Coordinates of C-alpha atoms in Angstrom, one line a residue:
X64 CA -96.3 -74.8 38.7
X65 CA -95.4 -73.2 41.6
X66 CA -97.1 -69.6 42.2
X67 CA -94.9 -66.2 42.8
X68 CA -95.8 -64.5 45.9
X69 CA -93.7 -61.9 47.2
X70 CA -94.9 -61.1 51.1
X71 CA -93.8 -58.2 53.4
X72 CA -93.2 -58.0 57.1
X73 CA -96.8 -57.4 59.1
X74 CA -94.7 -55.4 61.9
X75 CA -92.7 -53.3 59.0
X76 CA -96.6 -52.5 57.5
X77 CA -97.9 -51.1 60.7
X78 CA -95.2 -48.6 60.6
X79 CA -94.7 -47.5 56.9
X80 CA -97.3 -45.1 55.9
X81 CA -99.4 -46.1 53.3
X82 CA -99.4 -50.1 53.9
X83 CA -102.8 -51.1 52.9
X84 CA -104.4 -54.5 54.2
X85 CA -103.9 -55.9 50.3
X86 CA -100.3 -56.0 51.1
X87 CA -100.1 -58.1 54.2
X88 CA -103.2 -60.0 53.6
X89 CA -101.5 -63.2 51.9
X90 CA -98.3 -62.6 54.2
X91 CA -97.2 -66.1 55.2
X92 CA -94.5 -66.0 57.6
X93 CA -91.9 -63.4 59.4
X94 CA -88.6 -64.0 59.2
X95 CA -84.9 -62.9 61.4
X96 CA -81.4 -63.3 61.1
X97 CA -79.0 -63.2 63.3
X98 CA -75.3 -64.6 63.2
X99 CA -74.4 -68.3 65.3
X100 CA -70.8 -69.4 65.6
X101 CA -72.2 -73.2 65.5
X102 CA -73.9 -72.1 62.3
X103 CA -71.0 -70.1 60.4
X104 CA -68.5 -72.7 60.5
X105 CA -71.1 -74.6 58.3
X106 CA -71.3 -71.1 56.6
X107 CA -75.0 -70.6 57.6
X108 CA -76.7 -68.2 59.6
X109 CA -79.1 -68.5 62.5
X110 CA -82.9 -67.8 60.6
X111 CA -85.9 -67.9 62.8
X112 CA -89.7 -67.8 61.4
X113 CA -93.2 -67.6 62.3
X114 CA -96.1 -67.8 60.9
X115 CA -97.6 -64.6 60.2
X116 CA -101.4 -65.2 59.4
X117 CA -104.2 -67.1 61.6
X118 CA -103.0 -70.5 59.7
X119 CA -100.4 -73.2 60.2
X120 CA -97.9 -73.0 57.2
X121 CA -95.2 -75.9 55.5
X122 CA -91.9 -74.7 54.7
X123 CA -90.1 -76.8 52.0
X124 CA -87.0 -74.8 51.1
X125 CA -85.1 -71.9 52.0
X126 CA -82.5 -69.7 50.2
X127 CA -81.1 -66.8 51.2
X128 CA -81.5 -63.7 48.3
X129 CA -78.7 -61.2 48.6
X130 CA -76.6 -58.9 46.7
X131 CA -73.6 -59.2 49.3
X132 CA -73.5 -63.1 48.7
X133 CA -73.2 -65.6 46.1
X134 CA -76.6 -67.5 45.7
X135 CA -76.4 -71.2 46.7
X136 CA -79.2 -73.6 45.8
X137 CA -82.7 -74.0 47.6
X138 CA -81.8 -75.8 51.0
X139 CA -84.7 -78.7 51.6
X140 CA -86.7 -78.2 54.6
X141 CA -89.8 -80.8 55.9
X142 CA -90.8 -78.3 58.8
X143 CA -94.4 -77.1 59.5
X144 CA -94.7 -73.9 61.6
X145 CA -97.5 -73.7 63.6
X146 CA -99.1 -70.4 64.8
X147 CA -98.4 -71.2 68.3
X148 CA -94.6 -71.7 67.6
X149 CA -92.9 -68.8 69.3
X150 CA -90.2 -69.0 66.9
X151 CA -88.9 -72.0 64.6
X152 CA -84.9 -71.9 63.9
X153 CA -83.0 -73.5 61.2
X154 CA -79.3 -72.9 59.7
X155 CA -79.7 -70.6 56.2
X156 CA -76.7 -71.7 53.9
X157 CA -75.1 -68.3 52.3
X158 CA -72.7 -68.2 49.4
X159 CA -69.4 -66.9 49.0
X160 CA -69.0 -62.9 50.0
X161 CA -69.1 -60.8 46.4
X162 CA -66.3 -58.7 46.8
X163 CA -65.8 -56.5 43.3
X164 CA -68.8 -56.2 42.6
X165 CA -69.7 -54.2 46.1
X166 CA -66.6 -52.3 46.5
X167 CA -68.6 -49.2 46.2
X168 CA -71.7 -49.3 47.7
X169 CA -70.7 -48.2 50.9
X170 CA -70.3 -44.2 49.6
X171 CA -73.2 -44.3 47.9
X172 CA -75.2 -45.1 51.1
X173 CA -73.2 -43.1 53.4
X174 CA -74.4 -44.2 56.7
X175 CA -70.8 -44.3 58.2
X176 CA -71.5 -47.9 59.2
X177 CA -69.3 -49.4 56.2
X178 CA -71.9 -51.9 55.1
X179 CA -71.7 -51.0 51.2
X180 CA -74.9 -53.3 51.3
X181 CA -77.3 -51.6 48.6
X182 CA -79.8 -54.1 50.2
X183 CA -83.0 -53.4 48.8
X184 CA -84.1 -49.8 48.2
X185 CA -85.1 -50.0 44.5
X186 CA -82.6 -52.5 43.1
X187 CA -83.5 -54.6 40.2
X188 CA -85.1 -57.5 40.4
X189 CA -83.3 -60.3 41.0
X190 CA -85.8 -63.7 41.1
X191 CA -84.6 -64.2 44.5
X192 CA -81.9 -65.8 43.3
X193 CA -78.7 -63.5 45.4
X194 CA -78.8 -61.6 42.1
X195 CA -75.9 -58.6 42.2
X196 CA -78.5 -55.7 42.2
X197 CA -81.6 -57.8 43.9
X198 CA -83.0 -57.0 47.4
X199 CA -81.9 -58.7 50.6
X200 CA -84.6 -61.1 51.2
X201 CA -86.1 -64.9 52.4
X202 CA -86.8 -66.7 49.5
X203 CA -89.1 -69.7 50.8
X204 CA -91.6 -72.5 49.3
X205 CA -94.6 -72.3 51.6
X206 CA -97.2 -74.4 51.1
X207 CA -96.6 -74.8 47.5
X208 CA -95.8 -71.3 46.8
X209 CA -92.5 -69.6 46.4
X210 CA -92.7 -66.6 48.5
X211 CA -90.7 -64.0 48.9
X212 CA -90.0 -62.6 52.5
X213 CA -88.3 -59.6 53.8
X214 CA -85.6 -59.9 56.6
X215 CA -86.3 -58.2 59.6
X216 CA -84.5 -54.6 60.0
X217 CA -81.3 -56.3 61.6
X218 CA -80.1 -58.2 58.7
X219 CA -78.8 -55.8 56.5
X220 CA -76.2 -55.0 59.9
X221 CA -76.0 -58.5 60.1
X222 CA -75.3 -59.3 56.5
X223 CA -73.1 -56.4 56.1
X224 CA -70.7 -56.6 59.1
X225 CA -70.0 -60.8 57.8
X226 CA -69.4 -59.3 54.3
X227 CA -67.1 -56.7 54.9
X228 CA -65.0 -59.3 57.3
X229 CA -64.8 -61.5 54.6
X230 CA -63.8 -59.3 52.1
X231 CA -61.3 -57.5 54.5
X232 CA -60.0 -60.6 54.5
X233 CA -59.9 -61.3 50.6
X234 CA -57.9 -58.0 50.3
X235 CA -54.7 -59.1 52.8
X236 CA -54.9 -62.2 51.2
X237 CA -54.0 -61.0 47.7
X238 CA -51.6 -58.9 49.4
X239 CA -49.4 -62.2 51.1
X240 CA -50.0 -65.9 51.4
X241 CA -50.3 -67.9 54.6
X242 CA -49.2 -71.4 55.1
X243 CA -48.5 -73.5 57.5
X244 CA -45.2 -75.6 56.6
X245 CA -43.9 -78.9 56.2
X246 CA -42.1 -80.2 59.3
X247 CA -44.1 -81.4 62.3
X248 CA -43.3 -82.9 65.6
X249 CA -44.6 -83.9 68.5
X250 CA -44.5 -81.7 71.7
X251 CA -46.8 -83.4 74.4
X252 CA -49.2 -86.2 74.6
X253 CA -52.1 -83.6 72.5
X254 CA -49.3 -81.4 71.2
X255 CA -47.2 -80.4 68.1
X256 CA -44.6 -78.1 67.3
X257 CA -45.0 -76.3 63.3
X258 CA -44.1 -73.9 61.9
X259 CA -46.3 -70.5 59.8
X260 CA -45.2 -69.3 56.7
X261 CA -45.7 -66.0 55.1
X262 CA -45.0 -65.1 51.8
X263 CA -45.4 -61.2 50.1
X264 CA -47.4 -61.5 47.0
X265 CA -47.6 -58.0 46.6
X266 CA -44.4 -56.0 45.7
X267 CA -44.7 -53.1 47.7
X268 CA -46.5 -54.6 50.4
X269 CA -45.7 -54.3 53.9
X270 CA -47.4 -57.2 56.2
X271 CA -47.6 -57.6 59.4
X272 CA -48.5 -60.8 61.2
X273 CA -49.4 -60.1 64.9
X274 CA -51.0 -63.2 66.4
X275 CA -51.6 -66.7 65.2
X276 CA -55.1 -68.1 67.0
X277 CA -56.6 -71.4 67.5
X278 CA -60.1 -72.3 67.2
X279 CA -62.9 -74.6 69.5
X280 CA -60.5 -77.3 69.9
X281 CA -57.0 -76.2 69.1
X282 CA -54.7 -73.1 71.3
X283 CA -52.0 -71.9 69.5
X284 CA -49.0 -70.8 71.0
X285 CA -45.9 -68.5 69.2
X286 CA -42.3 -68.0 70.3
X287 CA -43.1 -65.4 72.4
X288 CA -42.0 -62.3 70.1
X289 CA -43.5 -59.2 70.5
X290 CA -45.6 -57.5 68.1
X291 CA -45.5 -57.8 64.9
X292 CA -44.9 -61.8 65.5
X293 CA -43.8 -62.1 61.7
X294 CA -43.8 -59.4 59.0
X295 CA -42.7 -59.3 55.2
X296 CA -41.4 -56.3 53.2
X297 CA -39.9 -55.8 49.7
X298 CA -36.9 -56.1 52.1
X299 CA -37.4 -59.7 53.3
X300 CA -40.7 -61.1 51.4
X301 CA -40.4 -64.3 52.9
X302 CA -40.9 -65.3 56.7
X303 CA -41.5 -68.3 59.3
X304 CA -41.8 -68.2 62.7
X305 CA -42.8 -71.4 65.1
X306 CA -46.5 -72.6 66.9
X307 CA -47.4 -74.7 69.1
X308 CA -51.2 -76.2 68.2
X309 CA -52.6 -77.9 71.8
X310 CA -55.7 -80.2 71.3
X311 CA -57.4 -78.4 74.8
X312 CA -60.3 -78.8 74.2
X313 CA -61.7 -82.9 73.5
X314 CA -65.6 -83.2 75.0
X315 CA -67.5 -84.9 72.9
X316 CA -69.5 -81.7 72.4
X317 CA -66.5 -80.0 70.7
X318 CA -65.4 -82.7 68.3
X319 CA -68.8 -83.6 67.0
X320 CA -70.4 -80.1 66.5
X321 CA -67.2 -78.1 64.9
X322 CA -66.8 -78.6 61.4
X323 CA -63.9 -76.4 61.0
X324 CA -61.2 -78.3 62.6
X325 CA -58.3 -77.7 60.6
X326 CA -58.5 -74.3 60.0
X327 CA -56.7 -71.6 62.6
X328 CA -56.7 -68.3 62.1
X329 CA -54.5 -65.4 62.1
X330 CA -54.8 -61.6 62.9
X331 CA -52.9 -59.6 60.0
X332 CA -52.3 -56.0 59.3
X333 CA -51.4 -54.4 55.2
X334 CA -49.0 -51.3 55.1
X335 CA -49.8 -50.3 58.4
X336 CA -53.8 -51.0 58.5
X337 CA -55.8 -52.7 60.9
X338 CA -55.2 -55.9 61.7
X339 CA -57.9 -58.1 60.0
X340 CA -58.4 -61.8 61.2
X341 CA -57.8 -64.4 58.3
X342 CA -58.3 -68.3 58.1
X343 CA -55.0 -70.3 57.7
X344 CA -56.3 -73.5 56.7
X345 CA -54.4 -77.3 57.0
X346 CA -55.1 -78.5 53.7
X347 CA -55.6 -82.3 53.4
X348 CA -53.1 -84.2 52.9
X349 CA -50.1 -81.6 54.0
X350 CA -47.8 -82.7 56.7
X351 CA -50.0 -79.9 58.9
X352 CA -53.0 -81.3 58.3
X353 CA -51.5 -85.2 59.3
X354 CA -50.3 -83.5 62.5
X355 CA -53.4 -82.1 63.6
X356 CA -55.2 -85.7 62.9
X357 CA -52.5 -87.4 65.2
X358 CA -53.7 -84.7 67.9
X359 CA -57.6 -85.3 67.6
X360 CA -56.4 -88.8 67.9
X361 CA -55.2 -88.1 70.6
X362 CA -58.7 -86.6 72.0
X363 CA -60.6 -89.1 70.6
X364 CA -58.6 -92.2 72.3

């Protein structure tokens, strides 16, 4: 059976008064986050460890422990940091954002940056497994042991800002749907001509679509209208408007690395709000979806 240590930072001890040397004396590794746009469309983050003691240690699994996040399962690692490593980086899967249940957080923290985190402070204890009330933490097997490791200061910011985008996005998304329609055709030798559809879902709602945007390997183009490109009301809850989807970018680089190919995005704004950016995916098997294979054919041949 695996033993239970939970560990805390060595640099967060030497500046928290009080730290004895019992409470970094078993302290494994260190631990950062930071956000990568290779990572995220995997929907992982960039985490980078060290060891923290005088000893070489083996890391055998990684799971990120979060209130903001659904918890995923333990994700298998075979890598031995060494105490001359600098740093050792590796992607840290993270779970869907949890949207209700941290609606509000963010007054009872206050701290005008609009994380509504709760991270850590004196939650309940979770197991380390992305409990709702659990801290924000590295849960790790290290040599054997499941450890428990403390994020450095950043990642609550970092945690927070990717939460509160996705859930931004969750809320115009139950306010109107986004799709992109059924007729396709081709406009140049790594082009197509589609069209986006926007359906109110909300009575009441005023939408406002102002930009539709590509990703690594696809531009999008619209037909030139001025801002708001497309927008739905009580009035007219129904709306299309026309894109152009350019395969402009084909190096090898691009095609092999980007695992979100058929999703674009678009920039959206709710009864007058900010516009938030939201996915607009090709599902497989819709006429979009076949279009957009014809174009990375295109790259590919």
């Amino acid at each position: 059976m695996r033993r239970l240590v939970t560990v805390a930072l060595a640099a967060t001890c030497g500046v928290v008064a009080g730290c004895g040397a019992d409470e970094t004396a078993d302290v494994p590794l260190s631990a950062t986050l930071q956000r990568s746009t290779l990572f995220e469309t995997r929907r992982a983050l960039l985490l980078e460890v060290r060891a923290a003691g005088d000893r070489d240690v083996e890391v055998t699994s990684i799971q990120l422990s979060s209130p903001l996040f659904e918890a995923v399962d333990p994700e298998p690692r075979e890598t031995l940091v060494r105490t001359t490593d600098r740093a050792v980086a590796m992607p840290l899967p993270f779970g869907e954002s949890r949207c209700d249940e941290t609606e509000g957080d963010g007054e009872a923290e206050d701290d005008g940056d609009g994380d509504g985190d709760g991270d850590d402070d004196d939650a309940g204890d979770s197991g380390g497994r992305g409990g709702a009330d659990g801290p924000t933490e590295l849960v790790a097997e290290v040599d054997g042991d499941e450890v428990h490791v403390p994020l450095d200061d950043a990642a609550p910011g970092v945690l927070a800002s990717l939460h509160e985008a996705e859930c931004a996005a969750a809320a115009v998304l139950a306010d109107v749907e986004l799709r992109l329609g059924d007729t396709w055709e081709r406009a140049g030798p790594h082009a197509a001509t589609g069209e986006l559809e926007v359906t109110q879902l909300r009575p009441g709602a005023t939408v406002a679509v102002e930009e539709v945007l590509g990703n690594v390997i696809f531009t999008v183009g619209t037909d030139g209208a001025a801002a708001p490109w497309l927008e739905v009301s009580d009035d007219q809850p129904t709306a299309g408007g026309a894109i152009t989807v350019d395969a402009s970018r084909c190096d090898p680089h691009a095609l092999i690395e980007y695992k979100r190919t058929f999703v674009l995005s678009a920039r959206v704004g709710v009864d007058g709000g900010e516009p938030v950016r939201v996915d607009v995916e090709a599902e497989a098997g819709s006429a979009a979806h076949t279009a957009l294979q014809g174009l990375l054919a295109t790259c590919i041949g």
